[in-house]
């Protein structure tokens, strides 16, 4: 049987928005979750998919469910989702 | 060069690629340079080659120490490092036997004087040791702005 390459699935995230909301620098967020500040940049730009552990750590840091931070589908604005749920 | 001494001041991708190119070309150039050099001048040429090579190799070594082999590298950096090791092994796995076959069939090995075999080994070891770091430094994306 031929082996086929399995590219990593695209993962979308709201890290940049969440970080900006809290007025954090990449360095501050990186220090909080124990990674290099550049890794935060790569995560925000979608150039790196985090491990499950790091994804949970980031969600816990922002105090939101993991699905509010990471998704397999493109994420819309948080305000839209918030009003949709409250309506 | 000194910017590599700190993690935040690491070189840009272009600078890294220039360093890698210089180091790779420098190591590779040692062999032909010593082969065309008369035996008496071999030591002088070897020292000159090392002096020229010292700059890119030092830069690569600093990049290795500060970025690639940092004790507290995070998961992304460890993954990139593992990829570089894996790719390097592939290059060596196929590249070295292929090069050896080419040299054997072109009868070039027989033309290498006995005293210059040590140079050949030096070049091989240079590539084997530095290849993973060259690959890492070449492939690592541009640093994200803070």
Coordinates of C-alpha atoms in Angstrom, one line a residue:
Chain A
X1 CA 0.0 0.0 0.0
X2 CA 1.3 3.4 -0.9
X3 CA 2.1 5.8 1.8
X4 CA 0.6 9.2 1.4
X5 CA 1.8 12.3 3.1
X6 CA -0.6 13.6 5.7
X7 CA -0.2 17.4 5.9
X8 CA -1.2 19.1 9.1
X9 CA -4.8 20.3 9.1
X10 CA -5.3 24.1 9.0
X11 CA -6.1 25.5 12.4
X12 CA -7.6 28.9 12.8
X13 CA -7.2 30.9 16.0
X14 CA -8.2 34.1 17.8
X15 CA -4.9 34.6 19.7
X16 CA -4.1 38.0 18.2
X17 CA -7.6 39.3 19.1
X18 CA -7.6 37.9 22.6
X19 CA -4.1 39.2 23.2
X20 CA -4.9 42.7 21.9
X21 CA -8.1 42.8 24.1
X22 CA -6.0 42.3 27.1
X23 CA -3.3 44.6 26.0
X24 CA -0.6 42.0 26.2
X25 CA 2.7 41.9 24.3
X26 CA 3.7 38.7 22.6
X27 CA 6.5 38.5 25.1
X28 CA 4.1 38.7 28.1
X29 CA 1.8 36.0 26.6
X30 CA 4.8 33.8 25.8
X31 CA 6.2 34.1 29.3
X32 CA 2.7 33.2 30.7
X33 CA 2.5 30.0 28.8
X34 CA 6.2 29.1 28.7
X35 CA 7.1 29.5 25.0
X36 CA 9.4 31.7 23.0
X37 CA 7.8 35.1 22.0
X38 CA 8.3 34.2 18.4
X39 CA 6.2 31.1 18.7
X40 CA 3.3 33.3 19.7
X41 CA 3.9 35.2 16.4
X42 CA 3.9 32.0 14.4
X43 CA 0.8 30.8 16.1
X44 CA -1.0 34.1 15.4
X45 CA 0.0 34.0 11.8
X46 CA -1.2 30.4 11.5
X47 CA 2.3 29.2 10.6
X48 CA 2.4 26.7 13.5
X49 CA -0.2 24.4 15.0
X50 CA 0.3 24.1 18.7
X51 CA 0.3 20.8 20.7
X52 CA -2.9 20.0 22.5
X53 CA -1.2 20.9 25.8
X54 CA -0.2 24.3 24.6
X55 CA -3.6 24.9 23.1
X56 CA -5.3 24.2 26.4
X57 CA -2.8 26.3 28.2
X58 CA -3.5 29.3 26.0
X59 CA -7.3 28.8 26.4
X60 CA -6.9 28.5 30.2
X61 CA -4.8 31.6 30.3
X62 CA -7.5 33.7 28.5
X63 CA -10.2 32.0 30.6
X64 CA -12.2 30.8 27.6
X65 CA -13.1 27.4 26.2
X66 CA -10.5 26.0 23.8
X67 CA -13.1 26.1 20.9
X68 CA -13.3 29.9 21.4
X69 CA -9.6 30.2 20.7
X70 CA -8.9 27.4 18.1
X71 CA -11.1 26.1 15.3
X72 CA -10.8 23.9 12.2
X73 CA -13.1 26.5 10.5
X74 CA -12.4 30.2 9.9
X75 CA -13.4 32.1 13.0
X76 CA -15.7 35.2 12.8
X77 CA -15.6 38.2 15.0
X78 CA -16.2 37.3 18.7
X79 CA -18.8 40.1 19.0
X80 CA -20.9 38.5 16.3
X81 CA -20.9 35.1 18.1
X82 CA -21.6 36.8 21.4
X83 CA -24.7 38.6 20.1
X84 CA -25.8 35.5 18.2
X85 CA -25.8 33.5 21.5
X86 CA -27.5 36.2 23.6
X87 CA -30.2 36.8 21.0
Chain B
X1 CA 27.6 38.8 14.1
X2 CA 27.4 39.9 17.7
X3 CA 23.6 40.3 17.4
X4 CA 23.4 36.5 17.5
X5 CA 24.7 36.5 21.1
X6 CA 21.3 37.4 22.3
X7 CA 18.1 35.5 21.5
X8 CA 16.1 38.7 20.7
X9 CA 18.9 40.0 18.5
X10 CA 19.0 37.0 16.2
X11 CA 19.9 37.5 12.6
X12 CA 17.3 38.0 9.9
X13 CA 16.5 35.1 7.5
X14 CA 18.7 36.7 4.7
X15 CA 21.6 37.1 7.1
X16 CA 21.2 33.5 8.2
X17 CA 21.2 32.3 4.6
X18 CA 24.3 34.2 3.8
X19 CA 26.1 32.7 6.8
X20 CA 24.9 29.2 5.8
X21 CA 26.0 29.7 2.2
X22 CA 29.4 30.9 3.3
X23 CA 29.9 28.1 5.7
X24 CA 28.8 25.4 3.2
X25 CA 30.9 26.8 0.4
X26 CA 33.8 27.3 2.7
X27 CA 33.8 23.7 4.0
X28 CA 33.4 22.4 0.4
X29 CA 36.2 24.6 -0.9
X30 CA 38.8 23.3 1.6
X31 CA 39.3 20.1 -0.4
X32 CA 39.9 21.5 -3.9
X33 CA 42.1 24.2 -2.4
X34 CA 44.3 21.7 -0.6
X35 CA 44.3 19.4 -3.6
X36 CA 45.8 22.0 -5.9
X37 CA 48.2 23.1 -3.3
X38 CA 51.8 21.8 -3.2
X39 CA 52.5 19.7 -0.1
X40 CA 54.8 22.2 1.5
X41 CA 52.2 25.0 1.4
X42 CA 49.4 22.7 2.6
X43 CA 49.7 23.8 6.2
X44 CA 49.6 27.5 5.3
X45 CA 46.6 27.0 3.1
X46 CA 44.8 24.9 5.7
X47 CA 45.3 27.7 8.3
X48 CA 44.1 30.3 5.8
X49 CA 41.1 28.2 5.0
X50 CA 40.3 27.8 8.6
X51 CA 40.7 31.5 9.2
X52 CA 38.3 32.4 6.4
X53 CA 35.9 29.7 7.5
X54 CA 36.1 30.7 11.2
X55 CA 33.7 33.6 10.7
X56 CA 30.6 31.8 9.2
X57 CA 31.3 28.8 11.4
X58 CA 31.4 30.9 14.5
X59 CA 28.2 32.6 13.5
X60 CA 26.6 29.2 12.9
X61 CA 27.9 28.0 16.2
X62 CA 26.4 31.0 18.0
X63 CA 23.1 30.5 16.3
X64 CA 23.2 26.8 17.3
X65 CA 24.0 27.7 21.0
X66 CA 21.5 30.5 21.3
X67 CA 18.6 29.2 19.2
X68 CA 18.9 25.6 18.1
X69 CA 20.2 24.0 21.2
X70 CA 18.8 26.2 23.9
X71 CA 18.0 24.2 27.0
X72 CA 14.6 25.9 27.3
X73 CA 13.6 25.6 23.6
X74 CA 9.8 25.4 23.3
X75 CA 7.8 22.8 21.4
X76 CA 7.9 24.6 18.1
X77 CA 11.6 25.1 18.2
X78 CA 12.1 21.4 19.2
X79 CA 10.0 20.3 16.3
X80 CA 11.9 22.5 13.9
X81 CA 15.1 21.1 15.3
X82 CA 14.0 17.5 14.9
X83 CA 12.9 18.3 11.3
X84 CA 16.4 19.7 10.6
X85 CA 18.1 16.6 12.1
X86 CA 15.8 14.3 10.0
X87 CA 16.4 16.2 6.8
X88 CA 20.1 16.3 7.5
X89 CA 20.2 12.5 8.0
X90 CA 18.4 12.1 4.6
X91 CA 20.9 14.3 2.8
X92 CA 23.8 12.4 4.4
X93 CA 22.1 9.0 3.9
X94 CA 21.8 9.5 0.1
X95 CA 24.4 12.2 -0.5
X96 CA 27.5 10.5 0.9
X97 CA 27.2 7.1 -0.8
X98 CA 26.3 8.9 -4.1
X99 CA 29.4 11.1 -3.8
X100 CA 31.6 8.1 -2.9
X101 CA 30.3 6.2 -6.0
X102 CA 30.9 9.2 -8.3
X103 CA 34.4 9.6 -7.0
X104 CA 35.1 5.8 -7.3
X105 CA 33.8 5.5 -10.8
X106 CA 35.5 8.7 -12.0
X107 CA 38.7 7.4 -10.5
X108 CA 39.2 10.6 -8.6
X109 CA 39.9 8.8 -5.3
X110 CA 43.0 7.4 -6.7
X111 CA 44.3 10.8 -7.5
X112 CA 44.1 12.1 -3.9
X113 CA 47.5 11.9 -2.4
X114 CA 47.7 10.0 0.9
X115 CA 48.5 13.0 3.0
X116 CA 45.4 14.8 1.8
X117 CA 42.9 12.1 3.0
X118 CA 42.8 13.8 6.3
X119 CA 41.5 16.9 4.5
X120 CA 38.8 14.8 2.9
X121 CA 37.7 13.5 6.3
X122 CA 37.8 17.0 7.7
X123 CA 35.4 18.1 5.0
X124 CA 33.1 15.1 5.5
X125 CA 33.0 15.7 9.3
X126 CA 32.5 19.4 8.8
X127 CA 29.3 18.7 6.7
X128 CA 28.1 15.9 9.0
X129 CA 28.4 18.1 12.1
X130 CA 27.1 21.4 10.7
X131 CA 24.5 20.2 8.2
X132 CA 21.6 20.1 10.7
X133 CA 22.4 23.6 11.9
X134 CA 22.7 24.8 8.4
X135 CA 19.3 23.3 7.5
X136 CA 17.7 24.8 10.6
X137 CA 19.2 28.2 10.0
X138 CA 18.2 28.1 6.3
X139 CA 14.6 27.0 6.9
X140 CA 13.6 28.9 10.0
X141 CA 11.1 31.6 9.0
X142 CA 11.7 35.3 9.5
X143 CA 11.3 36.3 13.2
X144 CA 7.9 37.6 14.1
X145 CA 7.9 41.2 15.2
X146 CA 7.0 41.8 18.9

